[in-house]
Each structure stands twice: as C-alpha cells, then as structure tokens.
Short mmCIF file of C-alpha atoms and ligand atoms in Angstrom, two decimals:
data_model
loop_
_atom_site.label_atom_id
_atom_site.label_comp_id
_atom_site.label_asym_id
_atom_site.label_seq_id
_atom_site.Cartn_x
_atom_site.Cartn_y
_atom_site.Cartn_z
CA MET D 800 0.00 0.00 0.00
CA THR D 801 1.36 3.45 -0.84
CA LEU D 802 1.39 6.01 1.94
CA ALA D 803 -1.00 8.94 1.80
CA THR D 804 -0.31 12.50 2.96
CA VAL D 805 -1.13 13.37 6.56
CA ARG D 806 -4.81 14.31 6.98
CA GLY D 807 -5.44 17.97 6.23
CA MET D 808 -2.13 18.40 4.37
CA LYS D 809 -1.88 18.70 0.61
CA ASP D 810 0.63 18.32 -2.19
CA ILE D 811 0.69 21.22 -4.60
CA LEU D 812 1.35 19.99 -8.11
CA PRO D 813 1.71 21.66 -11.48
CA PRO D 814 -0.12 23.44 -12.99
CA GLU D 815 -1.51 24.62 -9.61
CA SER D 816 1.97 25.27 -8.25
CA ALA D 817 2.45 27.88 -10.98
CA ARG D 818 -0.52 29.82 -9.62
CA TRP D 819 1.10 29.77 -6.18
CA THR D 820 4.32 31.15 -7.58
CA GLU D 821 2.41 33.83 -9.44
CA LEU D 822 0.44 34.89 -6.36
CA GLU D 823 3.56 34.92 -4.20
CA GLY D 824 5.26 37.14 -6.77
CA LEU D 825 2.30 39.51 -6.74
CA PHE D 826 2.35 39.71 -2.94
CA ARG D 827 6.10 40.36 -2.88
CA ALA D 828 5.73 43.09 -5.48
CA HIS D 829 3.02 44.81 -3.43
CA ALA D 830 4.96 44.42 -0.19
CA VAL D 831 7.93 46.22 -1.71
CA ARG D 832 5.74 49.07 -2.94
CA TYR D 833 4.44 49.64 0.57
CA GLY D 834 7.90 49.43 2.14
CA PHE D 835 7.75 45.93 3.67
CA LEU D 836 10.84 43.68 3.62
CA GLU D 837 10.90 39.90 3.84
CA ILE D 838 11.50 38.06 7.10
CA ARG D 839 11.85 34.27 7.39
CA THR D 840 11.49 32.71 10.82
CA PRO D 841 11.89 29.01 11.77
CA LEU D 842 8.91 26.66 11.55
CA LEU D 843 9.58 25.49 15.10
CA GLU D 844 9.37 27.71 18.17
CA ARG D 845 9.27 27.12 21.90
CA THR D 846 5.69 26.26 22.86
CA GLU D 847 5.78 29.04 25.43
CA LEU D 848 5.94 31.67 22.70
CA PHE D 849 2.46 30.85 21.42
CA ALA D 850 1.04 30.09 24.84
CA ARG D 851 2.05 33.59 25.92
CA ALA D 852 1.38 35.49 22.71
CA VAL D 853 -1.71 33.89 21.23
CA GLY D 854 -3.30 33.25 24.64
CA GLU D 855 -3.89 30.17 26.78
CA THR D 856 -7.65 30.26 26.33
CA THR D 857 -7.76 30.63 22.55
CA ASP D 858 -8.79 27.80 20.23
CA ILE D 859 -5.32 27.75 18.75
CA VAL D 860 -3.52 27.14 22.04
CA GLU D 861 -6.25 25.05 23.65
CA LYS D 862 -6.70 22.50 20.91
CA GLU D 863 -5.04 23.26 17.60
CA MET D 864 -1.29 23.29 18.06
CA TYR D 865 1.14 20.62 16.88
CA THR D 866 3.19 20.41 20.03
CA PHE D 867 5.81 17.78 20.86
CA THR D 868 8.74 17.18 23.13
CA ASP D 869 11.99 17.02 21.21
CA ARG D 870 14.92 14.75 21.93
CA SER D 871 16.36 17.10 24.51
CA GLY D 872 13.08 17.27 26.41
CA GLU D 873 12.05 20.73 25.28
CA SER D 874 8.43 21.47 24.34
CA LEU D 875 8.31 22.75 20.77
CA THR D 876 5.42 23.81 18.55
CA VAL D 877 5.16 23.96 14.78
CA ARG D 878 4.07 27.54 14.20
CA PRO D 879 0.28 27.98 14.02
CA GLU D 880 0.58 31.66 13.02
CA GLY D 881 3.22 34.13 11.94
CA THR D 882 2.93 37.19 14.17
CA ALA D 883 4.37 35.85 17.44
CA PRO D 884 7.52 34.53 15.68
CA VAL D 885 8.04 37.86 13.93
CA VAL D 886 7.75 39.76 17.22
CA ARG D 887 10.14 37.31 18.87
CA ALA D 888 12.60 37.86 16.03
CA LEU D 889 12.23 41.62 16.34
CA LEU D 890 12.98 41.47 20.08
CA ASN D 891 15.97 39.18 19.48
CA HIS D 892 17.40 41.45 16.78
CA ARG D 893 16.14 44.81 17.93
CA ALA D 894 19.37 46.53 16.92
CA ASP D 895 19.14 45.20 13.34
CA ALA D 896 15.60 46.42 12.83
CA GLY D 897 16.83 49.93 12.09
CA GLU D 898 14.75 53.04 12.46
CA TRP D 899 11.04 52.87 13.20
CA PRO D 900 8.78 52.09 11.60
CA ALA D 901 10.15 48.67 10.73
CA ARG D 902 7.98 46.81 8.24
CA PHE D 903 8.21 43.08 7.48
CA PHE D 904 6.33 40.59 5.35
CA TYR D 905 6.42 36.79 5.35
CA ILE D 906 5.20 33.92 3.20
CA GLY D 907 4.93 30.38 4.48
CA PRO D 908 3.06 27.42 5.92
CA MET D 909 1.20 27.41 9.25
CA PHE D 910 -0.02 24.35 11.15
CA ARG D 911 -3.24 23.91 13.12
CA HIS D 912 -4.93 20.69 14.14
CA GLU D 913 -8.44 21.62 13.00
CA ARG D 914 -11.19 19.59 11.38
CA PRO D 915 -10.21 19.58 7.70
CA GLN D 916 -12.87 20.79 5.28
CA LYS D 917 -13.13 22.99 2.23
CA GLY D 918 -10.95 26.04 2.87
CA ARG D 919 -9.70 24.66 6.21
CA LEU D 920 -6.52 22.61 6.33
CA ARG D 921 -4.01 21.47 8.92
CA GLN D 922 -1.09 22.77 6.93
CA PHE D 923 -2.18 25.97 5.25
CA HIS D 924 -0.29 28.99 3.98
CA GLN D 925 -0.31 32.64 4.77
CA PHE D 926 1.05 35.85 3.34
CA GLY D 927 1.51 38.20 6.26
CA ALA D 928 2.77 41.68 7.02
CA GLU D 929 3.67 43.46 10.26
CA ALA D 930 4.59 47.12 10.84
CA PHE D 931 6.25 48.08 14.13
CA GLY D 932 6.95 51.32 15.90
CA THR D 933 4.01 53.55 15.10
CA ASP D 934 0.73 54.20 16.88
CA SER D 935 -0.64 56.29 14.10
CA PRO D 936 -4.02 55.39 12.61
CA TYR D 937 -2.34 56.03 9.24
CA ALA D 938 -0.25 52.91 9.81
CA ASP D 939 -3.46 50.89 10.26
CA ALA D 940 -4.93 52.42 7.13
CA GLU D 941 -1.71 51.74 5.24
CA ALA D 942 -1.71 48.04 6.18
CA VAL D 943 -5.33 47.79 5.07
CA ALA D 944 -4.55 49.64 1.83
CA PHE D 945 -1.65 47.27 1.07
CA LEU D 946 -3.90 44.26 1.60
CA HIS D 947 -6.73 45.85 -0.35
CA GLY D 948 -4.40 46.65 -3.26
CA PHE D 949 -2.98 43.14 -3.29
CA LEU D 950 -6.39 41.44 -3.23
CA ALA D 951 -7.64 43.68 -6.04
CA ALA D 952 -4.53 42.99 -8.15
CA ALA D 953 -5.02 39.27 -7.56
CA GLY D 954 -8.46 39.68 -9.15
CA LEU D 955 -10.60 38.98 -6.09
CA ALA D 956 -14.11 40.29 -6.60
CA GLY D 957 -17.04 40.70 -4.20
CA VAL D 958 -14.88 41.05 -1.14
CA SER D 959 -15.86 43.44 1.62
CA LEU D 960 -13.84 45.03 4.38
CA GLU D 961 -15.09 44.97 7.96
CA ILE D 962 -13.41 46.88 10.76
CA ASN D 963 -13.76 47.08 14.50
CA SER D 964 -11.91 48.27 17.58
CA LEU D 965 -11.28 46.03 20.57
CA GLY D 966 -10.31 48.92 22.81
CA ASP D 967 -7.30 48.70 25.10
CA PRO D 968 -6.59 47.68 28.73
CA GLU D 969 -8.19 50.98 29.83
CA CYS D 970 -11.60 50.42 28.36
CA ARG D 971 -11.89 46.75 27.51
CA PRO D 972 -12.44 45.43 31.07
CA ALA D 973 -15.70 47.36 31.41
CA TYR D 974 -16.86 45.88 28.13
CA LEU D 975 -15.86 42.38 29.17
CA ASP D 976 -17.93 42.78 32.35
CA ALA D 977 -20.94 43.94 30.39
CA LEU D 978 -20.55 41.10 27.91
CA ALA D 979 -20.10 38.53 30.67
CA SER D 980 -23.31 39.55 32.38
CA PHE D 981 -25.13 39.52 29.07
CA LEU D 982 -23.84 36.00 28.40
CA ALA D 983 -24.68 34.78 31.89
CA ALA D 984 -28.34 35.43 31.12
CA LYS D 985 -28.06 33.50 27.84
CA GLU D 986 -26.17 30.51 29.16
CA GLY D 987 -28.84 27.96 28.21
CA GLU D 988 -28.78 29.08 24.58
CA LEU D 989 -25.03 28.68 24.02
CA CYS D 990 -23.10 25.69 22.68
CA ASP D 991 -21.02 23.60 25.13
CA ASP D 992 -17.75 25.29 24.13
CA CYS D 993 -19.20 28.75 24.63
CA ARG D 994 -20.71 27.97 28.02
CA ARG D 995 -17.14 27.25 29.07
CA ARG D 996 -15.73 30.28 27.23
CA ALA D 997 -18.32 32.70 28.62
CA GLY D 998 -16.59 32.84 32.00
CA ARG D 999 -12.96 32.66 30.93
CA ASN D 1000 -12.81 34.56 27.66
CA PRO D 1001 -16.22 36.02 26.81
CA LEU D 1002 -15.00 37.70 23.59
CA ARG D 1003 -14.47 34.23 22.11
CA VAL D 1004 -18.22 33.63 22.24
CA LEU D 1005 -18.77 36.39 19.68
CA ASP D 1006 -16.37 34.53 17.35
CA CYS D 1007 -18.23 31.19 17.62
CA LYS D 1008 -19.59 29.96 14.32
CA ALA D 1009 -22.35 27.77 15.80
CA GLU D 1010 -25.71 29.10 14.66
CA ARG D 1011 -27.25 28.97 18.12
CA CYS D 1012 -24.46 31.14 19.51
CA VAL D 1013 -24.74 33.62 16.66
CA ARG D 1014 -28.46 33.89 17.43
CA ALA D 1015 -28.03 34.11 21.20
CA THR D 1016 -25.54 36.94 20.93
CA ALA D 1017 -27.36 38.90 18.21
CA ASP D 1018 -28.00 41.84 20.55
CA ALA D 1019 -24.94 41.57 22.75
CA PRO D 1020 -23.54 44.95 23.86
CA SER D 1021 -21.27 46.60 21.27
CA ILE D 1022 -17.67 47.23 22.16
CA LEU D 1023 -17.76 50.45 20.19
CA ASP D 1024 -20.04 51.92 22.87
CA PHE D 1025 -17.37 51.26 25.49
CA LEU D 1026 -14.25 52.73 23.87
CA CYS D 1027 -12.29 55.24 25.92
CA GLY D 1028 -11.43 58.64 24.41
CA PRO D 1029 -8.02 57.73 22.93
CA CYS D 1030 -9.35 54.46 21.45
CA ARG D 1031 -12.34 56.24 19.96
CA ASP D 1032 -10.08 58.89 18.42
CA HIS D 1033 -7.83 56.22 16.99
CA PHE D 1034 -10.76 54.33 15.52
CA HIS D 1035 -12.14 57.47 13.90
CA GLY D 1036 -8.65 58.24 12.61
CA VAL D 1037 -8.51 54.87 10.87
CA GLU D 1038 -11.97 55.34 9.43
CA SER D 1039 -11.22 58.74 7.98
CA ALA D 1040 -7.82 57.66 6.59
CA LEU D 1041 -9.55 54.76 4.83
CA ALA D 1042 -12.37 56.93 3.57
CA SER D 1043 -9.95 59.52 2.20
CA SER D 1044 -8.06 56.75 0.33
CA GLY D 1045 -11.31 55.65 -1.27
CA ILE D 1046 -11.43 52.28 0.51
CA LEU D 1047 -14.95 51.14 1.34
CA PHE D 1048 -15.60 49.44 4.67
CA SER D 1049 -18.28 48.70 7.20
CA ARG D 1050 -18.16 48.44 10.98
CA ASN D 1051 -18.61 45.03 12.55
CA PRO D 1052 -18.62 45.38 16.35
CA ARG D 1053 -18.82 41.58 16.73
CA MET D 1054 -15.46 40.94 15.08
CA VAL D 1055 -13.04 39.86 17.80
CA ARG D 1056 -10.43 37.70 15.99
CA GLY D 1057 -9.17 34.37 17.29
CA LEU D 1058 -6.07 35.61 19.12
CA ASP D 1059 -5.78 37.45 22.41
CA TYR D 1060 -3.06 39.91 21.48
CA TYR D 1061 -5.18 42.37 19.55
CA ARG D 1062 -5.73 45.95 20.73
CA ARG D 1063 -7.80 48.61 19.09
CA THR D 1064 -8.14 48.08 15.33
CA THR D 1065 -9.13 44.70 13.90
CA PHE D 1066 -10.18 44.08 10.32
CA GLU D 1067 -11.19 41.29 7.99
CA PHE D 1068 -11.78 40.91 4.29
CA VAL D 1069 -14.77 38.64 3.93
CA ILE D 1070 -16.74 37.14 1.09
CA PRO D 1071 -20.44 37.09 1.94
CA GLY D 1072 -22.07 33.66 1.64
CA MET D 1073 -18.94 31.56 2.15
CA GLY D 1074 -20.08 30.14 5.51
CA ALA D 1075 -17.55 29.69 8.29
CA GLN D 1076 -14.67 29.91 5.80
CA ASN D 1077 -15.64 33.39 4.61
CA THR D 1078 -12.57 35.24 5.89
CA VAL D 1079 -9.84 35.60 3.28
CA ALA D 1080 -7.56 37.86 5.22
CA ALA D 1081 -7.53 39.35 8.67
CA GLY D 1082 -5.46 41.50 10.92
CA GLY D 1083 -5.27 44.09 13.60
CA ARG D 1084 -3.22 46.15 16.01
CA TYR D 1085 -1.26 44.47 18.80
CA ASP D 1086 0.56 47.17 20.74
CA GLY D 1087 1.00 45.07 23.88
CA LEU D 1088 2.50 41.92 22.38
CA ALA D 1089 6.19 42.85 22.53
CA GLU D 1090 5.89 43.56 26.25
CA MET D 1091 3.97 40.33 26.82
CA LEU D 1092 6.92 38.53 25.25
CA GLY D 1093 9.41 40.15 27.57
CA GLY D 1094 10.42 43.19 25.53
CA ARG D 1095 11.60 46.11 27.65
CA GLU D 1096 9.76 48.76 25.68
CA ARG D 1097 6.25 49.05 24.34
CA VAL D 1098 6.29 48.46 20.59
CA PRO D 1099 3.14 49.53 18.79
CA ALA D 1100 2.37 47.18 15.91
CA ILE D 1101 -0.17 46.46 13.21
CA GLY D 1102 -0.35 43.44 10.92
CA PHE D 1103 -2.44 41.06 8.86
CA ALA D 1104 -2.40 37.60 7.29
CA VAL D 1105 -3.96 36.31 4.08
CA GLY D 1106 -5.08 32.68 3.82
CA VAL D 1107 -3.53 31.57 0.53
CA GLU D 1108 -5.69 28.45 0.05
CA ARG D 1109 -8.85 30.46 0.62
CA LEU D 1110 -7.73 33.16 -1.73
CA LEU D 1111 -6.96 30.61 -4.46
CA MET D 1112 -10.28 28.89 -3.85
CA LEU D 1113 -12.12 32.17 -4.29
CA LEU D 1114 -10.16 33.12 -7.38
CA GLY D 1115 -11.36 29.88 -9.00
CA GLU D 1116 -9.62 27.98 -11.76
CA GLY D 1117 -6.70 30.00 -13.00
CA ARG D 1118 -5.33 30.32 -16.46
CA ALA D 1119 -3.87 27.10 -17.83
CA ALA D 1120 -0.10 26.97 -17.57
CA GLY D 1121 1.74 28.12 -20.70
CA PRO D 1122 3.19 25.68 -23.22
CA SER D 1123 5.56 23.21 -21.61
CA ALA D 1124 8.16 23.75 -24.34
CA GLU D 1125 9.05 26.41 -26.90
CA ALA D 1126 11.23 24.19 -29.06
CA TYR D 1127 11.04 20.44 -29.57
CA LEU D 1128 13.99 18.47 -30.93
CA VAL D 1129 13.09 15.44 -33.07
CA VAL D 1130 15.84 12.88 -33.63
CA ALA D 1131 15.69 10.59 -36.70
CA THR D 1132 18.09 7.94 -35.34
CA PRO D 1133 19.55 7.22 -31.90
CA ALA D 1134 23.03 7.90 -33.36
CA LEU D 1135 22.08 11.61 -33.48
CA LEU D 1136 21.05 11.77 -29.82
CA PRO D 1137 24.41 13.13 -28.57
CA GLU D 1138 24.35 16.01 -31.06
CA ALA D 1139 20.69 16.81 -30.38
CA PHE D 1140 21.26 16.63 -26.63
CA ARG D 1141 24.19 19.03 -26.88
CA ARG D 1142 21.98 21.49 -28.79
CA LYS D 1143 19.18 21.14 -26.28
CA MET D 1144 21.60 22.09 -23.48
CA GLU D 1145 22.67 25.15 -25.50
CA LEU D 1146 19.03 26.18 -25.81
CA SER D 1147 18.40 25.75 -22.09
CA ALA D 1148 21.51 27.80 -21.33
CA CYS D 1149 20.25 30.75 -23.35
CA GLY D 1150 16.78 30.61 -21.85
CA VAL D 1151 14.76 28.62 -24.39
CA ARG D 1152 12.51 25.94 -22.94
CA ALA D 1153 13.36 22.94 -25.10
CA ASP D 1154 12.21 19.35 -24.91
CA MET D 1155 13.06 16.07 -26.66
CA ASP D 1156 12.56 12.34 -26.32
CA TYR D 1157 15.35 10.20 -24.83
CA GLU D 1158 13.61 6.84 -25.20
CA GLY D 1159 14.28 6.17 -28.90
CA ARG D 1160 10.60 6.46 -29.89
CA SER D 1161 9.59 6.49 -33.59
CA VAL D 1162 9.85 9.78 -35.48
CA LYS D 1163 6.07 9.79 -35.84
CA SER D 1164 5.62 9.48 -32.10
CA GLN D 1165 8.18 12.24 -31.50
CA PHE D 1166 6.20 14.56 -33.79
CA ARG D 1167 3.04 13.79 -31.85
CA ARG D 1168 4.82 14.75 -28.65
CA ALA D 1169 6.16 17.90 -30.28
CA ASP D 1170 2.59 18.85 -31.15
CA ARG D 1171 1.30 18.23 -27.65
CA SER D 1172 4.16 20.19 -26.10
CA GLY D 1173 2.87 23.37 -27.69
CA ALA D 1174 6.34 24.10 -29.11
CA ARG D 1175 6.38 26.84 -31.73
CA VAL D 1176 9.51 25.47 -33.38
CA VAL D 1177 10.53 21.88 -34.10
CA LEU D 1178 14.15 21.09 -34.98
CA VAL D 1179 14.56 17.83 -36.89
CA PHE D 1180 17.94 16.12 -36.65
CA GLY D 1181 18.11 13.86 -39.77
CA GLU D 1182 21.05 11.78 -41.03
CA ASP D 1183 21.48 13.58 -44.37
CA GLU D 1184 21.22 17.00 -42.76
CA ALA D 1185 23.71 15.95 -40.08
CA HIS D 1186 26.35 15.32 -42.78
CA ARG D 1187 25.94 18.93 -43.84
CA GLY D 1188 25.98 20.21 -40.23
CA ALA D 1189 22.36 21.23 -40.68
CA VAL D 1190 18.90 20.68 -39.20
CA VAL D 1191 15.36 21.13 -40.45
CA TYR D 1192 13.84 24.20 -38.79
CA ARG D 1193 10.06 23.91 -38.77
CA ASP D 1194 8.04 26.95 -37.74
CA MET D 1195 4.83 25.38 -36.40
CA GLU D 1196 2.87 28.63 -36.33
CA ARG D 1197 3.50 29.54 -39.94
CA GLY D 1198 3.69 25.95 -41.20
CA LEU D 1199 7.05 26.67 -42.93
CA GLN D 1200 10.18 24.58 -42.87
CA GLU D 1201 13.70 24.99 -44.17
CA GLU D 1202 17.09 23.37 -43.84
CA ILE D 1203 19.60 25.63 -42.09
CA PRO D 1204 22.94 25.15 -40.32
CA ALA D 1205 22.41 23.87 -36.75
CA GLU D 1206 24.36 26.88 -35.41
CA THR D 1207 22.00 29.28 -37.16
CA ALA D 1208 18.94 27.46 -35.80
CA ILE D 1209 20.19 27.70 -32.24
CA ARG D 1210 21.12 31.36 -32.65
CA ARG D 1211 17.73 32.17 -34.14
CA LEU D 1212 15.91 30.55 -31.21
CA CYS D 1213 18.14 32.22 -28.64
CA ASP D 1214 17.77 35.65 -30.29
CA ARG D 1215 14.03 35.25 -30.39
CA GLU D 1216 14.11 34.53 -26.66
CA LYS D 1217 16.12 37.68 -26.06
CA LYS D 1218 13.75 39.83 -28.09
CA GLU D 1219 10.75 38.57 -26.14
CA GLU D 1220 12.30 39.24 -22.75
P1 ATP A 1683 -11.09 31.27 11.05
O1 ATP A 1683 -12.01 32.18 11.82
O2 ATP A 1683 -11.51 31.06 9.61
O3 ATP A 1683 -10.75 30.01 11.78
P2 ATP A 1683 -8.79 32.52 12.12
O4 ATP A 1683 -9.36 33.65 12.85
O5 ATP A 1683 -8.40 31.31 12.87
O6 ATP A 1683 -9.75 32.11 10.92
P3 ATP A 1683 -6.28 33.82 11.51
O7 ATP A 1683 -5.52 33.13 12.54
O8 ATP A 1683 -6.57 35.25 11.67
O9 ATP A 1683 -7.60 33.01 11.19
O10 ATP A 1683 -5.56 33.61 10.09
C1 ATP A 1683 -5.73 34.50 8.99
C2 ATP A 1683 -6.28 33.80 7.78
O11 ATP A 1683 -5.68 32.52 7.57
C3 ATP A 1683 -7.76 33.45 7.89
O12 ATP A 1683 -8.53 34.56 7.57
C4 ATP A 1683 -7.92 32.36 6.84
O13 ATP A 1683 -8.02 32.91 5.55
C5 ATP A 1683 -6.61 31.62 6.97
N1 ATP A 1683 -6.77 30.41 7.78
C6 ATP A 1683 -6.84 30.31 9.13
N2 ATP A 1683 -6.95 29.02 9.52
C7 ATP A 1683 -6.93 28.28 8.37
C8 ATP A 1683 -6.97 26.88 8.09
N3 ATP A 1683 -7.06 25.98 9.04
N4 ATP A 1683 -6.92 26.48 6.79
C9 ATP A 1683 -6.81 27.39 5.80
N5 ATP A 1683 -6.75 28.71 5.99
C10 ATP A 1683 -6.81 29.17 7.26
MG1 MG A 1684 -9.45 29.53 13.36
#
C-alpha cells in the first residue's frame, strides 16, 4: 500500500503550483511598494511563545497546536501563526531592525490541528505583514490599503472590508464585564464550548460559528459603545484615513479575531455567503504583544495575514499553464542523440525551454509529442542533414520549414528569446 499525505495536508502539483508562484510574486511586489521587507522565521518555536502570545484560552492554544517534546526534552510547537515569531525575532534582533517604523512581510506554511474541510486545512499557507513602531491610525490604514491593493490585483471580486476596535486595557475590562453579564443570562442558549468560554474569555463567544451562539448573541452589547477617548479617536482616525483613500468598509462590532493579542483596530476581508470559511484575510493592532513577550519597551504594531488556500479557492480555476516547451527536438536515429542533446543544453543555457525524447521512440511518435508540447519550433535532426551540419527548422505557427545550419537554428531561437524578454 502506498502512503497517503497526513490528513489535512496537501501536495501542490503543477499546474496549480504555478498559480502559487504567481500569487507569491504579486504579494512580494506589493509588499515592496508599501515598504515591507521579507522576514523568514523558523517553523519550530518554543511552545511558550504561542502560549504567551496567542493566549492560553484561545482555540489555537487550547486545541489546535502541533506540540511535541523534542529529543532534549524541550516542548516545541510547529508555528500555528506568523505574528508571534516575527515579534520574537524583532525582540531578538532589535538593533538590526533599524529606524522605526520597521515593516516586514512573510510567506509560508502554518499548522493547526483543525477539522479539515473545504478552505480549512491542517497545513495551510499565509502571506503576512507586520509594521512596528508607530501608533498612528495612518499605519493601520496603510496596512489595510496594502492588503486591499494586493487582493484587487489578484483579481478577487465581491470582497468586503469589515473593521472594529477592541479597545485597550483601559476600556476593555468594562466591556468584558458587560458582555459577561449579558452571556450569563443567555447561558442555556449557548453551545457547550461557549458555556465554558463565557466565563474565561467572553469575547471568544462572539467569534463562535455555531448558529445557536450567533443567534443568542445577536444583541450583545457593542464594544464600540465602550471605547475610551483615545481608542475612539484612533478608531475614527482609521476610518477617515480609509475613507480619504477611497477604501470602502463597514463596521462590525462583533469581530473579535481568534487571538488574544489584539488591541484597538481589527479588520477582515470577507466574502459574503462563504459560511464559516468566509474570511480571506484578517489583521489588527497588537501594541502590547512585545511587552507580553518580555520586551523592555512598548512596541506599537499592526499586521495582517492572508489565507492563501482560501484566496486561491475564491479566485477559482486560474489560467492554464503556458506551453511546456518552446522548441522540440526530433531525432531521426539514436546515433544523433548526442548532437541533439548538446543542442538542447545550448538552448536551455540561453533561456529557451526545449524538450526532446530520450527513449528512442519512432519519429512519428516524436512529432506527436512535439505537437502536444505546444512548441512553436521543431528542430529535426536527420542523417542527411547531419552530414551537412544542418537541421530542419520547422516553424509550427506559420507551417514553414527549411534546412539551415544547426548553429543558425540555435542562434535564431536564442535571439528570439532575447527579443521577447
Ligand atoms: P477562522 O475564523 O476562519 O478560523 P482565524 O481567525 O483562525 O480564521 P487567523 O488566525 O486570523 O484566522 O488567520 C488569517 C487567515 O488565515 C484566515 O482569515 C484564513 O483565511 C486563513 N486560515 C486560518 N486558519 C486556516 C486553516 N485551518 N486552513 C486554511 N486557511 C486558514
Ligand atoms: Mg481559526
């Protein structure tokens, strides 16, 4: 029996892999425009990092992490998200981060032990960005604008932006009290998980996707009514910066995000009607995280992450991959293989995608393969031509063929490549 992949983990094969590369390229290009530089952190971190950063009572830490004890007895976790590692890296290399604001982006896999379903995997991928060192609402608006620009360039339609503020340690406690008393009265209507959550982390209940919980909390108090002066000013600052950049949004006071580190602004790009997997990208401000992780100073920060699988799913079937070859080399007899092979290597070296058959198939079969390869030019290596140092150059698009010196054929193909670059 052959072995299958681990549940919830997927191979990415061509032609799909080409769409990944394309999307990654697009994200990188946008990141650079907005001043974000790439950071790559290890896949493994000390478990404590996520327990402290993401929060002990979040779904991620409670039940989704891939945690194990390594050979030296240390508890390690395969990263479930990208923000905590980036903050850890920033604290470890504070001196290298340069002047504030420091802006980073990352691309890579994340791991969560969730129930696999459409748009929900155990190894999934995120594009993320984090900006450190500024409190300004313009930084929030800029992160949103970057994400908005990227999603639009990727061709995502029908997406809407929702924003909220979660307040800060000044004003949130009063809201949590109000929410907790509201939930206490609704206890019987909540799902089992939420009955537990209601006491320990009431915000989580607003994030529950169970229909009964959504119904029970329909008229829960709104956090926006509880914001203190500075948080309200910040929220209005974000709203007006977005409005003045022509980015449409709506308020969603129920949006709490699945991680504990958020402060003030949170935002999501959602596709209506996609069920529980409707969030394509999400982010927020997390000014307190660096201190929670042992940093000596307060480092204001704002970031987001895009779910790559969900984005690809929403973009639908992409364009088919281009032709697999530009030139196909047909060999009349196996004795000409060495010469044809040498020429194929020359073509590859100058940037022409060339293909040929190494198995000694009939000429007819080689021509069939040449056709299927989509090659625009077929070079035929025949015995008679070989004596004259020549090949047959067949232009498949124009249906013309001529005998020319092999050197000339190679040069022509390489020049054509250069012209099209
Ligand atoms: P959800 O509410 O859908 O579980 P989340 O709040 O756990 O999402 P984040 O941790 O904010 O998600 O991650 C940002 C994005 O990563 C999500 O909006 C989503 O697009 C994607 N994502 C999260 N978990 C998964 C998963 N298990 N499989 C695929 N994509 C995911
Ligand atoms: Mg989740």
